[in-house]
Amino acid sequence: MSSGQTEKGEFKIAEPGRQLKRAEADFMRLIEQQNLQRVQKLQRQRRNNKLTGIALGGTVLGIYLYSMFSVKQEKFLDDFEEPVKIEVENKAL
């Protein structure tokens, strides 16, 4: 077995009282920086996804409400009965 492995094949993180070498500390800083950049990218993506979802939802809701309001104002179905009333009135005279 190598010096960094235990009997189960797992690697030790650190030995008690052992100081990190400069290369190890630099590598840890590099990894932390990369993780921070990755997390910031994911947070930015999540925020953009939420904004896109809100915009799409608002658009769909706006179209739905506009359609309901415009159909409510239309009177074209009421006009179908008008000619019948006029014909009945003309026959009565």
C-alpha atoms as a PDB file:
ATOM      1  CA  MET A   1       0.000   0.000   0.000  1.00  0.00           C
ATOM      2  CA  SER A   2       1.050   3.529  -0.633  1.00  0.00           C
ATOM      3  CA  SER A   3       1.634   5.943   2.216  1.00  0.00           C
ATOM      4  CA  GLY A   4      -1.648   7.886   1.616  1.00  0.00           C
ATOM      5  CA  GLN A   5      -4.005   4.882   1.705  1.00  0.00           C
ATOM      6  CA  THR A   6      -5.589   2.999   4.587  1.00  0.00           C
ATOM      7  CA  GLU A   7      -6.221  -0.747   4.675  1.00  0.00           C
ATOM      8  CA  LYS A   8      -9.703  -0.375   3.092  1.00  0.00           C
ATOM      9  CA  GLY A   9      -8.286   1.460   0.073  1.00  0.00           C
ATOM     10  CA  GLU A  10      -9.578   4.870   1.195  1.00  0.00           C
ATOM     11  CA  PHE A  11      -7.319   7.907   1.101  1.00  0.00           C
ATOM     12  CA  LYS A  12      -6.519   9.837   4.229  1.00  0.00           C
ATOM     13  CA  ILE A  13      -7.419  13.496   4.090  1.00  0.00           C
ATOM     14  CA  ALA A  14      -4.742  14.673   6.465  1.00  0.00           C
ATOM     15  CA  GLU A  15      -2.538  13.251   9.135  1.00  0.00           C
ATOM     16  CA  PRO A  16      -2.720  14.918  12.568  1.00  0.00           C
ATOM     17  CA  GLY A  17      -0.100  17.596  12.981  1.00  0.00           C
ATOM     18  CA  ARG A  18       1.028  17.438   9.345  1.00  0.00           C
ATOM     19  CA  GLN A  19       1.467  20.767   7.558  1.00  0.00           C
ATOM     20  CA  LEU A  20       0.186  21.123   4.011  1.00  0.00           C
ATOM     21  CA  LYS A  21       2.769  21.583   1.321  1.00  0.00           C
ATOM     22  CA  ARG A  22       2.634  24.767  -0.741  1.00  0.00           C
ATOM     23  CA  ALA A  23       1.530  22.853  -3.850  1.00  0.00           C
ATOM     24  CA  GLU A  24      -1.316  21.213  -1.907  1.00  0.00           C
ATOM     25  CA  ALA A  25      -2.511  24.562  -0.528  1.00  0.00           C
ATOM     26  CA  ASP A  26      -2.354  26.131  -4.003  1.00  0.00           C
ATOM     27  CA  PHE A  27      -4.302  23.211  -5.444  1.00  0.00           C
ATOM     28  CA  MET A  28      -6.955  23.550  -2.718  1.00  0.00           C
ATOM     29  CA  ARG A  29      -7.300  27.282  -3.456  1.00  0.00           C
ATOM     30  CA  LEU A  30      -7.644  26.541  -7.172  1.00  0.00           C
ATOM     31  CA  ILE A  31     -10.356  23.943  -6.541  1.00  0.00           C
ATOM     32  CA  GLU A  32     -12.213  26.298  -4.164  1.00  0.00           C
ATOM     33  CA  GLN A  33     -12.093  29.058  -6.773  1.00  0.00           C
ATOM     34  CA  GLN A  34     -13.421  26.720  -9.477  1.00  0.00           C
ATOM     35  CA  ASN A  35     -16.214  25.551  -7.172  1.00  0.00           C
ATOM     36  CA  LEU A  36     -17.147  29.159  -6.378  1.00  0.00           C
ATOM     37  CA  GLN A  37     -17.310  29.987 -10.104  1.00  0.00           C
ATOM     38  CA  ARG A  38     -19.422  26.882 -10.753  1.00  0.00           C
ATOM     39  CA  VAL A  39     -21.842  27.788  -7.953  1.00  0.00           C
ATOM     40  CA  GLN A  40     -22.139  31.368  -9.211  1.00  0.00           C
ATOM     41  CA  LYS A  41     -22.856  30.108 -12.729  1.00  0.00           C
ATOM     42  CA  LEU A  42     -25.565  27.753 -11.437  1.00  0.00           C
ATOM     43  CA  GLN A  43     -27.127  30.538  -9.350  1.00  0.00           C
ATOM     44  CA  ARG A  44     -27.145  32.831 -12.406  1.00  0.00           C
ATOM     45  CA  GLN A  45     -28.777  30.087 -14.502  1.00  0.00           C
ATOM     46  CA  ARG A  46     -31.395  29.437 -11.812  1.00  0.00           C
ATOM     47  CA  ARG A  47     -32.217  33.167 -11.607  1.00  0.00           C
ATOM     48  CA  ASN A  48     -32.484  33.434 -15.399  1.00  0.00           C
ATOM     49  CA  ASN A  49     -34.715  30.355 -15.527  1.00  0.00           C
ATOM     50  CA  LYS A  50     -37.024  31.847 -12.898  1.00  0.00           C
ATOM     51  CA  LEU A  51     -37.229  35.160 -14.761  1.00  0.00           C
ATOM     52  CA  THR A  52     -37.975  33.357 -18.033  1.00  0.00           C
ATOM     53  CA  GLY A  53     -40.682  31.278 -16.345  1.00  0.00           C
ATOM     54  CA  ILE A  54     -42.279  34.357 -14.821  1.00  0.00           C
ATOM     55  CA  ALA A  55     -42.189  36.174 -18.180  1.00  0.00           C
ATOM     56  CA  LEU A  56     -43.740  33.217 -20.032  1.00  0.00           C
ATOM     57  CA  GLY A  57     -46.373  32.711 -17.343  1.00  0.00           C
ATOM     58  CA  GLY A  58     -47.253  36.415 -17.414  1.00  0.00           C
ATOM     59  CA  THR A  59     -47.543  36.339 -21.194  1.00  0.00           C
ATOM     60  CA  VAL A  60     -49.836  33.309 -21.120  1.00  0.00           C
ATOM     61  CA  LEU A  61     -51.971  34.854 -18.371  1.00  0.00           C
ATOM     62  CA  GLY A  62     -52.159  38.150 -20.268  1.00  0.00           C
ATOM     63  CA  ILE A  63     -53.265  36.437 -23.481  1.00  0.00           C
ATOM     64  CA  TYR A  64     -55.855  34.415 -21.574  1.00  0.00           C
ATOM     65  CA  LEU A  65     -57.277  37.464 -19.780  1.00  0.00           C
ATOM     66  CA  TYR A  66     -57.304  39.521 -22.979  1.00  0.00           C
ATOM     67  CA  SER A  67     -59.149  36.724 -24.808  1.00  0.00           C
ATOM     68  CA  MET A  68     -61.736  36.395 -22.044  1.00  0.00           C
ATOM     69  CA  PHE A  69     -62.289  40.163 -21.916  1.00  0.00           C
ATOM     70  CA  SER A  70     -62.610  40.540 -25.684  1.00  0.00           C
ATOM     71  CA  VAL A  71     -65.028  37.597 -26.033  1.00  0.00           C
ATOM     72  CA  LYS A  72     -67.121  38.991 -23.194  1.00  0.00           C
ATOM     73  CA  GLN A  73     -67.612  42.243 -25.145  1.00  0.00           C
ATOM     74  CA  GLU A  74     -68.617  40.620 -28.432  1.00  0.00           C
ATOM     75  CA  LYS A  75     -72.296  40.740 -29.307  1.00  0.00           C
ATOM     76  CA  PHE A  76     -72.244  38.755 -32.569  1.00  0.00           C
ATOM     77  CA  LEU A  77     -74.153  35.808 -31.036  1.00  0.00           C
ATOM     78  CA  ASP A  78     -76.954  38.132 -29.945  1.00  0.00           C
ATOM     79  CA  ASP A  79     -77.556  39.230 -33.561  1.00  0.00           C
ATOM     80  CA  PHE A  80     -78.706  35.774 -34.695  1.00  0.00           C
ATOM     81  CA  GLU A  81     -82.104  36.222 -33.073  1.00  0.00           C
ATOM     82  CA  GLU A  82     -82.765  39.731 -34.370  1.00  0.00           C
ATOM     83  CA  PRO A  83     -83.878  38.749 -37.899  1.00  0.00           C
ATOM     84  CA  VAL A  84     -86.396  36.304 -36.440  1.00  0.00           C
ATOM     85  CA  LYS A  85     -87.952  39.052 -34.341  1.00  0.00           C
ATOM     86  CA  ILE A  86     -88.168  41.380 -37.334  1.00  0.00           C
ATOM     87  CA  GLU A  87     -89.846  38.733 -39.512  1.00  0.00           C
ATOM     88  CA  VAL A  88     -92.404  37.982 -36.798  1.00  0.00           C
ATOM     89  CA  GLU A  89     -93.195  41.715 -36.461  1.00  0.00           C
ATOM     90  CA  ASN A  90     -93.573  42.103 -40.271  1.00  0.00           C
ATOM     91  CA  LYS A  91     -96.001  39.165 -40.467  1.00  0.00           C
ATOM     92  CA  ALA A  92     -98.083  40.599 -37.637  1.00  0.00           C
ATOM     93  CA  LEU A  93     -98.638  43.824 -39.591  1.00  0.00           C
END
